[in-house]
Short mmCIF file of C-alpha atoms and ligand atoms in Angstrom, two decimals:
data_model
loop_
_atom_site.label_atom_id
_atom_site.label_comp_id
_atom_site.label_asym_id
_atom_site.label_seq_id
_atom_site.Cartn_x
_atom_site.Cartn_y
_atom_site.Cartn_z
CA MET I 386 0.75 19.03 -63.27
CA ASN I 387 4.47 20.13 -64.10
CA PHE I 388 6.99 18.95 -61.57
CA HIS I 389 9.42 21.22 -62.47
CA PHE I 390 13.05 21.77 -60.23
CA ASN I 391 14.82 24.95 -61.30
CA GLU I 392 18.58 24.86 -61.96
CA GLU I 393 19.60 25.06 -58.33
CA GLU I 394 17.76 22.55 -57.16
CA GLN I 395 18.56 20.44 -60.07
CA GLU I 396 22.53 20.47 -59.22
CA ILE I 397 21.34 19.95 -55.31
CA LEU I 398 19.75 16.79 -56.60
CA ASP I 399 22.90 16.00 -58.63
CA MET I 400 24.80 16.79 -55.89
CA LEU I 401 22.76 14.28 -53.10
CA HIS I 402 22.60 11.78 -56.32
CA ASP I 403 26.54 11.52 -56.21
CA TYR I 404 26.48 11.95 -52.23
CA ALA I 405 24.23 9.33 -51.59
CA VAL I 406 26.67 6.49 -53.89
CA LYS I 407 29.66 7.48 -52.62
CA GLU I 408 28.75 7.72 -49.13
CA VAL I 409 25.35 6.30 -48.29
CA ALA I 410 24.89 3.18 -50.44
CA PRO I 411 28.98 1.96 -49.37
CA ARG I 412 27.41 2.06 -45.54
CA ALA I 413 23.78 0.63 -46.24
CA HIS I 414 24.21 -2.82 -45.23
CA GLU I 415 26.51 -2.29 -42.28
CA ILE I 416 24.26 -0.40 -41.11
CA ASP I 417 21.12 -2.81 -41.09
CA GLU I 418 23.01 -5.94 -40.21
CA GLU I 419 24.76 -3.75 -37.21
CA GLU I 420 21.79 -1.82 -36.35
CA LYS I 421 24.22 1.20 -36.87
CA PHE I 422 22.64 5.28 -36.40
CA PRO I 423 23.47 6.04 -39.41
CA MET I 424 25.81 9.35 -37.84
CA GLU I 425 27.73 9.64 -40.69
CA ALA I 426 24.66 10.59 -43.54
CA ARG I 427 23.08 12.57 -40.77
CA ASN I 428 26.40 15.18 -40.43
CA GLY I 429 27.23 14.73 -44.42
CA LEU I 430 23.63 15.98 -44.74
CA ALA I 431 23.83 18.86 -42.53
CA GLU I 432 26.78 20.06 -43.87
CA MET I 433 25.03 19.93 -47.35
CA GLY I 434 22.28 22.24 -45.88
CA MET I 435 19.69 19.05 -46.36
CA MET I 436 18.35 18.95 -42.48
CA GLY I 437 16.32 21.63 -43.06
CA MET I 438 15.83 22.37 -47.03
CA TYR I 439 12.22 24.15 -47.37
CA PHE I 440 12.57 26.59 -44.86
CA PRO I 441 13.89 30.12 -45.01
CA GLU I 442 17.21 30.55 -44.88
CA GLU I 443 16.72 33.76 -42.18
CA TYR I 444 15.49 30.09 -39.56
CA GLY I 445 18.78 28.55 -41.15
CA GLY I 446 17.17 26.35 -43.41
CA ALA I 447 18.15 25.96 -47.28
CA GLY I 448 15.36 27.94 -49.06
CA LEU I 449 14.24 25.35 -51.57
CA SER I 450 10.95 23.87 -52.70
CA TYR I 451 9.44 21.02 -50.73
CA LEU I 452 9.27 19.16 -53.67
CA SER I 453 12.92 19.52 -53.95
CA TYR I 454 12.65 17.94 -50.23
CA ILE I 455 10.64 15.16 -51.41
CA ALA I 456 13.16 14.35 -54.28
CA VAL I 457 15.93 13.99 -51.58
CA CYS I 458 13.74 11.53 -48.98
CA GLU I 459 13.20 9.28 -52.43
CA GLU I 460 16.81 9.40 -53.53
CA LEU I 461 18.40 8.72 -50.18
CA ALA I 462 16.13 5.48 -49.84
CA VAL I 463 17.17 4.03 -53.04
CA HIS I 464 20.30 3.88 -51.23
CA CYS I 465 19.61 3.80 -47.72
CA ALA I 466 16.34 3.26 -46.31
CA THR I 467 17.44 3.91 -42.77
CA THR I 468 18.80 7.13 -44.08
CA SER I 469 15.82 8.54 -45.55
CA VAL I 470 13.80 7.98 -42.22
CA VAL I 471 15.94 10.42 -40.28
CA LEU I 472 15.93 13.00 -42.56
CA SER I 473 12.14 12.94 -42.43
CA ALA I 474 11.45 12.27 -38.56
CA HIS I 475 13.84 15.49 -38.90
CA GLU I 476 11.89 17.62 -41.00
CA SER I 477 8.49 17.02 -41.99
CA LEU I 478 7.59 15.57 -38.11
CA CYS I 479 10.00 17.91 -35.68
CA SER I 480 10.90 20.72 -37.62
CA TRP I 481 7.77 21.46 -39.76
CA PRO I 482 5.30 22.10 -36.84
CA ILE I 483 7.63 24.19 -35.14
CA TYR I 484 8.20 26.09 -38.03
CA LYS I 485 4.41 26.32 -39.00
CA TYR I 486 2.50 26.78 -35.78
CA GLY I 487 5.67 28.25 -33.06
CA THR I 488 5.82 31.58 -32.13
CA GLU I 489 8.86 33.92 -33.37
CA GLU I 490 10.78 32.92 -30.06
CA GLN I 491 10.23 29.25 -30.43
CA LYS I 492 11.36 29.26 -34.12
CA GLN I 493 14.47 31.57 -33.54
CA LYS I 494 15.61 28.94 -30.97
CA TYR I 495 14.86 25.64 -31.67
CA LEU I 496 13.73 25.89 -35.94
CA THR I 497 17.10 28.01 -36.72
CA ALA I 498 18.84 24.85 -35.00
CA LEU I 499 16.98 22.05 -36.69
CA ALA I 500 17.35 23.98 -40.35
CA SER I 501 20.79 24.06 -39.82
CA GLY I 502 21.37 20.32 -38.64
CA GLU I 503 23.00 21.35 -35.55
CA LYS I 504 20.37 19.65 -33.32
CA LEU I 505 18.30 16.39 -34.20
CA GLY I 506 14.36 16.45 -33.96
CA ALA I 507 11.66 13.70 -33.54
CA PHE I 508 8.12 13.56 -32.68
CA GLY I 509 6.30 11.83 -30.20
CA LEU I 510 2.53 10.86 -30.70
CA THR I 511 2.01 7.57 -30.23
CA GLU I 512 1.45 5.90 -27.31
CA PRO I 513 0.91 2.04 -26.00
CA GLY I 514 -2.89 2.65 -25.88
CA ALA I 515 -2.26 5.71 -28.60
CA GLY I 516 -1.52 4.11 -32.15
CA THR I 517 -4.48 4.19 -35.04
CA ASP I 518 -6.13 6.29 -32.15
CA ALA I 519 -3.89 8.74 -31.85
CA ALA I 520 -6.87 10.58 -29.87
CA MET I 521 -6.72 8.53 -26.94
CA GLN I 522 -3.66 10.13 -25.34
CA LYS I 523 -2.93 9.28 -21.88
CA THR I 524 0.64 12.01 -21.26
CA VAL I 525 -0.69 14.33 -19.37
CA ALA I 526 0.37 18.05 -18.65
CA LYS I 527 -0.07 19.74 -16.04
CA ASP I 528 -0.69 23.86 -15.53
CA GLU I 529 1.50 24.72 -12.87
CA GLY I 530 1.14 28.35 -13.08
CA ASP I 531 5.03 29.01 -14.55
CA HIS I 532 5.67 25.87 -16.50
CA TRP I 533 4.00 22.70 -17.19
CA VAL I 534 4.21 19.01 -15.81
CA LEU I 535 4.21 16.45 -18.21
CA ASN I 536 3.96 12.75 -17.05
CA GLY I 537 3.20 10.08 -19.31
CA SER I 538 5.03 7.84 -21.84
CA LYS I 539 5.61 7.84 -25.75
CA VAL I 540 6.51 4.50 -28.36
CA PHE I 541 8.00 3.67 -31.35
CA ILE I 542 9.81 7.17 -31.33
CA THR I 543 11.84 7.82 -34.54
CA ASN I 544 15.29 9.21 -34.01
CA ALA I 545 14.89 9.05 -30.35
CA GLN I 546 17.94 8.44 -28.90
CA TYR I 547 20.20 10.78 -31.31
CA ALA I 548 16.95 13.41 -30.92
CA ASP I 549 17.73 17.24 -29.36
CA ILE I 550 14.62 18.33 -29.96
CA PHE I 551 10.92 16.70 -29.70
CA VAL I 552 7.46 17.51 -30.35
CA VAL I 553 5.27 15.89 -28.32
CA PHE I 554 1.82 15.77 -27.31
CA ALA I 555 -0.21 15.39 -24.08
CA MET I 556 -3.70 15.94 -22.78
CA VAL I 557 -4.27 19.06 -20.67
CA TYR I 558 -5.26 17.85 -17.12
CA ARG I 559 -8.56 19.42 -16.09
CA ASP I 560 -10.02 18.09 -12.61
CA ASP I 561 -13.54 17.53 -14.28
CA TYR I 562 -12.22 14.46 -16.20
CA LYS I 563 -14.14 11.87 -14.50
CA GLU I 564 -17.38 13.30 -15.54
CA LYS I 565 -16.37 14.91 -18.67
CA PRO I 566 -13.85 12.30 -20.13
CA TYR I 567 -10.60 14.05 -22.30
CA THR I 568 -11.60 14.71 -25.65
CA ASN I 569 -9.17 15.77 -28.79
CA LYS I 570 -9.92 19.17 -28.16
CA ASP I 571 -7.70 18.56 -24.75
CA ILE I 572 -4.52 17.99 -26.56
CA SER I 573 -1.56 19.98 -27.15
CA ALA I 574 1.27 19.96 -28.27
CA PHE I 575 4.77 20.76 -26.51
CA ILE I 576 8.80 21.45 -27.44
CA ILE I 577 10.71 19.04 -25.34
CA GLU I 578 14.28 19.36 -25.12
CA LYS I 579 16.70 16.10 -24.44
CA GLY I 580 17.34 17.74 -21.01
CA PHE I 581 14.64 18.22 -19.75
CA GLU I 582 14.45 17.55 -15.37
CA GLY I 583 11.65 14.46 -15.73
CA PHE I 584 12.57 13.63 -18.98
CA SER I 585 13.95 10.40 -20.69
CA VAL I 586 14.76 8.46 -23.43
CA GLN I 587 14.88 4.58 -22.73
CA GLY I 588 14.60 1.17 -24.81
CA HIS I 589 15.62 0.32 -28.55
CA GLU I 590 12.98 -1.19 -30.52
CA MET I 591 15.22 -4.52 -32.40
CA LYS I 592 13.07 -4.29 -35.78
CA MET I 593 12.61 -6.28 -38.95
CA GLY I 594 13.67 -3.66 -41.22
CA ILE I 595 14.96 0.18 -41.28
CA ARG I 596 17.32 -1.18 -38.28
CA GLY I 597 19.23 1.40 -38.21
CA SER I 598 17.27 4.14 -37.41
CA SER I 599 16.44 4.66 -33.66
CA THR I 600 13.27 3.45 -32.25
CA CYS I 601 12.93 3.96 -28.51
CA SER I 602 10.04 5.00 -25.59
CA LEU I 603 10.06 8.65 -24.02
CA TYR I 604 9.13 9.10 -20.54
CA PHE I 605 7.96 12.10 -18.54
CA ASP I 606 8.48 11.69 -15.05
CA ASN I 607 6.96 15.32 -13.66
CA CYS I 608 9.13 16.48 -16.71
CA ILE I 609 9.29 20.40 -16.05
CA VAL I 610 8.26 22.15 -19.18
CA PRO I 611 8.73 26.01 -19.41
CA LYS I 612 5.17 27.68 -20.37
CA GLU I 613 6.77 29.12 -23.31
CA ASN I 614 7.27 25.72 -24.56
CA LEU I 615 3.56 24.85 -25.72
CA LEU I 616 3.41 24.65 -29.36
CA GLY I 617 0.43 26.59 -31.19
CA GLU I 618 -2.88 27.20 -29.09
CA GLN I 619 -3.75 25.16 -25.92
CA GLY I 620 -6.23 22.28 -27.34
CA LYS I 621 -5.22 22.07 -31.11
CA GLY I 622 -2.71 19.78 -30.67
CA PHE I 623 -4.79 16.76 -32.44
CA LYS I 624 -4.92 19.30 -35.33
CA ILE I 625 -1.12 20.20 -34.99
CA ALA I 626 -0.50 16.59 -35.34
CA MET I 627 -2.52 15.81 -38.14
CA THR I 628 -1.36 17.94 -40.59
CA THR I 629 2.35 17.18 -39.47
CA LEU I 630 1.34 13.73 -40.51
CA ASP I 631 -0.35 14.80 -43.85
CA GLY I 632 3.42 16.28 -44.73
CA GLY I 633 5.43 13.17 -43.02
CA ARG I 634 3.04 11.02 -45.35
CA ILE I 635 4.85 12.26 -48.09
CA GLY I 636 8.09 11.59 -47.30
CA ILE I 637 7.58 8.33 -46.07
CA ALA I 638 5.44 7.83 -49.83
CA ALA I 639 8.55 8.68 -51.32
CA GLN I 640 11.00 6.51 -49.31
CA ALA I 641 8.90 3.68 -50.52
CA ILE I 642 9.42 4.65 -54.24
CA GLY I 643 12.66 5.16 -53.34
CA ILE I 644 13.13 1.32 -51.46
CA ALA I 645 11.04 -0.21 -54.81
CA GLN I 646 13.29 2.25 -57.28
CA GLY I 647 16.35 0.57 -55.81
CA ALA I 648 15.12 -3.05 -55.45
CA ILE I 649 14.11 -2.58 -59.35
CA ASN I 650 17.76 -1.01 -59.80
CA GLU I 651 19.70 -3.62 -58.28
CA THR I 652 17.36 -6.47 -60.00
CA VAL I 653 17.79 -4.98 -63.43
CA ALA I 654 21.83 -5.44 -62.77
CA TYR I 655 21.51 -8.75 -61.07
CA THR I 656 19.86 -10.22 -63.19
CA LYS I 657 22.15 -9.55 -67.01
CA GLU I 658 25.05 -11.01 -65.08
CA ARG I 659 23.51 -14.14 -63.53
CA VAL I 660 23.68 -16.47 -66.35
CA GLN I 661 21.14 -19.94 -66.55
CA PHE I 662 20.33 -22.24 -69.33
CA GLY I 663 22.95 -20.65 -71.41
CA LYS I 664 21.80 -16.70 -71.13
CA PRO I 665 21.25 -14.00 -68.52
CA ILE I 666 18.15 -14.40 -67.34
CA TRP I 667 17.60 -10.60 -67.79
CA LYS I 668 17.00 -12.35 -71.30
CA PHE I 669 13.64 -14.22 -70.07
CA GLN I 670 10.50 -12.65 -71.18
CA ASN I 671 9.90 -13.36 -67.47
CA THR I 672 11.95 -11.30 -65.82
CA GLN I 673 11.94 -8.43 -68.55
CA PHE I 674 7.56 -7.87 -68.39
CA GLN I 675 7.71 -8.78 -64.24
CA LEU I 676 10.32 -5.51 -64.18
CA ALA I 677 8.22 -3.45 -66.51
CA ASP I 678 5.29 -3.92 -64.78
CA MET I 679 7.19 -2.66 -61.77
CA GLN I 680 8.50 -0.08 -63.07
CA ALA I 681 5.34 1.07 -64.25
CA LYS I 682 3.63 1.01 -61.24
CA VAL I 683 6.89 2.79 -58.84
CA ASP I 684 5.65 5.29 -61.52
CA ALA I 685 2.72 5.70 -61.04
CA ALA I 686 3.33 5.86 -57.64
CA ARG I 687 5.85 8.75 -58.03
CA LEU I 688 3.42 10.91 -59.80
CA LEU I 689 1.00 10.53 -56.94
CA VAL I 690 3.70 11.38 -54.66
CA TYR I 691 4.29 14.37 -56.44
CA ARG I 692 1.42 15.52 -56.66
CA ALA I 693 0.77 15.50 -53.05
CA ALA I 694 3.71 17.40 -52.67
CA GLN I 695 2.63 19.96 -55.48
CA ALA I 696 -0.52 20.12 -53.43
CA LYS I 697 1.26 20.80 -49.88
CA GLN I 698 3.89 23.34 -51.39
CA ASP I 699 1.30 25.09 -53.27
CA GLY I 700 -0.55 25.74 -49.81
CA GLU I 701 -3.98 23.50 -51.23
CA PRO I 702 -5.70 20.92 -49.47
CA HIS I 703 -3.57 17.76 -49.58
CA SER I 704 -4.17 15.32 -46.55
CA HIS I 705 -5.84 12.60 -48.81
CA LEU I 706 -3.55 13.45 -51.71
CA ALA I 707 -1.12 12.55 -48.84
CA ALA I 708 -2.90 9.46 -47.85
CA MET I 709 -3.59 7.89 -51.73
CA ALA I 710 0.42 8.44 -52.21
CA LYS I 711 1.35 6.88 -49.08
CA LEU I 712 -1.25 4.23 -49.44
CA VAL I 713 -0.14 3.43 -52.99
CA ALA I 714 3.49 3.95 -53.02
CA SER I 715 4.25 2.05 -49.44
CA GLU I 716 1.71 -1.28 -50.63
CA THR I 717 3.81 -0.68 -54.81
CA ALA I 718 7.05 -0.69 -52.26
CA SER I 719 6.68 -3.86 -50.35
CA ASP I 720 5.30 -5.84 -53.61
CA VAL I 721 8.14 -4.92 -55.67
CA ALA I 722 10.57 -5.88 -53.24
CA ARG I 723 8.95 -9.34 -53.04
CA ARG I 724 9.02 -9.60 -56.17
CA CYS I 725 12.27 -8.70 -56.70
CA VAL I 726 13.64 -11.31 -54.33
CA GLN I 727 11.88 -13.65 -56.16
CA LEU I 728 13.18 -13.23 -59.70
CA VAL I 729 16.81 -13.02 -57.58
CA GLY I 730 16.42 -16.41 -56.10
CA GLY I 731 18.56 -17.92 -53.44
CA ASN I 732 20.80 -14.90 -53.56
CA GLY I 733 17.75 -12.57 -53.30
CA TYR I 734 16.54 -14.48 -50.15
CA SER I 735 20.79 -14.01 -48.73
CA ARG I 736 21.91 -11.17 -46.46
CA GLU I 737 24.95 -10.86 -48.26
CA TYR I 738 22.67 -8.97 -50.87
CA PRO I 739 21.02 -5.90 -50.77
CA PHE I 740 17.30 -7.60 -51.93
CA GLU I 741 16.12 -9.23 -48.81
CA ARG I 742 16.98 -5.84 -46.58
CA HIS I 743 14.78 -3.50 -49.10
CA MET I 744 12.05 -6.33 -48.59
CA ARG I 745 11.99 -5.75 -44.94
CA ASP I 746 12.52 -2.05 -45.18
CA ALA I 747 9.38 -1.81 -47.73
CA LYS I 748 7.37 -3.34 -44.83
CA ILE I 749 7.25 -0.29 -42.40
CA THR I 750 6.58 1.89 -44.92
CA GLU I 751 3.06 0.57 -44.95
CA ILE I 752 2.82 0.53 -41.01
CA TYR I 753 3.97 4.20 -39.29
CA GLU I 754 2.89 7.85 -39.83
CA GLY I 755 -0.44 6.03 -40.28
CA THR I 756 -1.03 2.27 -41.16
CA SER I 757 -2.68 1.29 -45.00
CA GLU I 758 -5.99 0.75 -43.41
CA VAL I 759 -5.39 4.67 -41.49
CA GLN I 760 -4.96 6.34 -45.55
CA ARG I 761 -8.09 4.34 -46.45
CA MET I 762 -10.17 6.02 -43.57
CA VAL I 763 -8.54 9.34 -44.68
CA ILE I 764 -9.18 9.23 -48.33
CA ALA I 765 -13.02 7.44 -47.44
CA GLY I 766 -13.56 10.86 -45.12
CA TRP I 767 -12.84 13.05 -48.33
CA LEU I 768 -14.49 10.82 -50.68
CA GLY I 769 -17.98 11.03 -47.79
CA ALA I 770 -17.34 14.48 -48.21
CA THR I 771 -17.04 15.27 -51.29
CA LYS I 772 -18.27 12.87 -53.60
N1 CAA Y 761 -5.99 18.12 -40.48
C1 CAA Y 761 -6.06 19.00 -40.04
N2 CAA Y 761 -7.60 18.31 -39.16
C2 CAA Y 761 -7.72 17.49 -39.20
C3 CAA Y 761 -6.87 16.72 -39.95
C4 CAA Y 761 -6.05 16.82 -41.13
N3 CAA Y 761 -5.56 15.84 -41.67
N4 CAA Y 761 -7.87 15.12 -39.61
C5 CAA Y 761 -8.52 15.10 -38.69
N5 CAA Y 761 -9.04 16.34 -38.12
C6 CAA Y 761 -9.55 17.23 -37.05
C7 CAA Y 761 -11.35 16.87 -37.72
O1 CAA Y 761 -10.98 17.84 -38.65
C8 CAA Y 761 -11.79 16.75 -36.66
O2 CAA Y 761 -12.15 18.25 -36.15
P1 CAA Y 761 -13.28 18.47 -35.38
O3 CAA Y 761 -13.16 17.45 -34.03
O4 CAA Y 761 -13.06 20.00 -35.54
O5 CAA Y 761 -13.93 18.59 -35.96
C9 CAA Y 761 -11.21 16.34 -35.44
O6 CAA Y 761 -9.17 16.67 -36.52
C10 CAA Y 761 -10.67 14.68 -35.17
O7 CAA Y 761 -11.25 13.75 -36.14
P2 CAA Y 761 -11.48 12.80 -36.66
O8 CAA Y 761 -12.83 12.45 -36.04
O9 CAA Y 761 -11.05 12.14 -38.52
O10 CAA Y 761 -10.62 11.54 -35.80
P3 CAA Y 761 -10.12 10.24 -35.14
O11 CAA Y 761 -9.91 10.46 -33.67
O12 CAA Y 761 -11.10 9.91 -36.09
O13 CAA Y 761 -9.01 9.98 -36.07
C11 CAA Y 761 -7.39 9.06 -38.01
C12 CAA Y 761 -8.47 9.91 -37.39
C13 CAA Y 761 -7.32 9.43 -38.82
C14 CAA Y 761 -7.73 7.83 -37.37
C15 CAA Y 761 -6.16 9.91 -36.68
O14 CAA Y 761 -6.56 9.53 -35.54
C16 CAA Y 761 -4.89 8.98 -37.62
O15 CAA Y 761 -4.38 9.10 -38.31
N6 CAA Y 761 -4.17 8.11 -36.74
C17 CAA Y 761 -3.29 7.64 -37.16
C18 CAA Y 761 -1.70 8.18 -36.43
C19 CAA Y 761 -0.77 7.62 -37.28
O16 CAA Y 761 -0.15 8.15 -38.41
N7 CAA Y 761 0.25 7.95 -35.74
C20 CAA Y 761 1.77 7.75 -36.44
C21 CAA Y 761 2.81 8.30 -35.75
S1 CAA Y 761 4.25 8.92 -35.91
C22 CAA Y 761 4.63 7.47 -36.56
O17 CAA Y 761 4.60 6.98 -36.86
C23 CAA Y 761 6.48 7.23 -35.99
C24 CAA Y 761 7.59 8.05 -36.63
O18 CAA Y 761 8.33 8.70 -35.52
C25 CAA Y 761 7.96 7.71 -37.84
#
């Protein structure tokens, strides 16, 4: 496989690197410490055309490759994991399903505003009783002739407080649901606007890591949704959610390797300065061997991430590839970030330094958009079906 960025993409990645070093990295500590949403970066990325990197220009996107978008998720996470997830929840989880399943009118109305960065997107699948078991949706959408009425709630929704447009999943109401219980074939997807009657965003999760990202609950209290806001075919919502997450997981895997790379870079720099027993601790073989092992593992994980991204870009099956990439990248990120804290010692544990933040940020990559156990289920499902 040849992971290739053309000249224009490389220029954009170089520009993004400079931007991240100058504008994203210096704010990462404050974003974490004060649970501050990275509004400057959200706006800066929009100005640079990065809120819709891989969508066609006719829909407000930049028309670049999916692989270059994944490289951007990674680069942002090197400096600030919060900023990276704001972008990936917006692009992978909200814009992509509208691009893939939306009508021309929906694309003109919603995707154009999302891809240009004018509006921010979010994705509402998880409920209090439907986390890993995503098919157990309790939110219900009732067909009322000329509109839908939604009732229910969603939890742990990334970008929620600042989002304008939400892709939300619900069971379409049937009179006979008591005799014939709902299944995943009853789930449909809907496009919800922030201002819809009966819709509200509430609460704010206080989190261990990615503390600047907005994570809230969504409430639908007789929420009126126009008929034309059904996304994709009725009853195909579960497949829409799963295929969306196949892409989202590649973005989170990229975030994970970015976090790990950031931890390694900063640990190398720190150990070159820190003197103990008369020499920089970098000079000790334990330091070098540990960091060498970590870098090799991060590069191995990166290859899995780029392989999954390339497969998605080429329109090839990639559920299992995305699951492998996320499983390995997220577990590598947690391991690397923890080992970097240990190498740095007391200052690794101090909130004045970035090392412990990387450790906290890394953990969520093993949980959201499908836990490591979910990734194993997906990989095992593929293994059982093909080997
Ligand atoms: N692509 C297309 N179709 C798929 C699919 C995929 N990737 N995965 C499953 N399907 C289809 C199956 O083919 C099957 O179709 P048929 O019924 O027609 O045969 C149907 O969906 C049901 O499949 P399963 O029986 O495998 O489904 P399941 O109920 O056993 O669930 C699961 C499987 C993998 C556990 C799934 O529920 C899952 O991924 N759970 C985790 C959900 C998740 O990742 N949530 C994160 C939410 S977003 C977030 O984290 C927050 C944020 O904002 C960042």
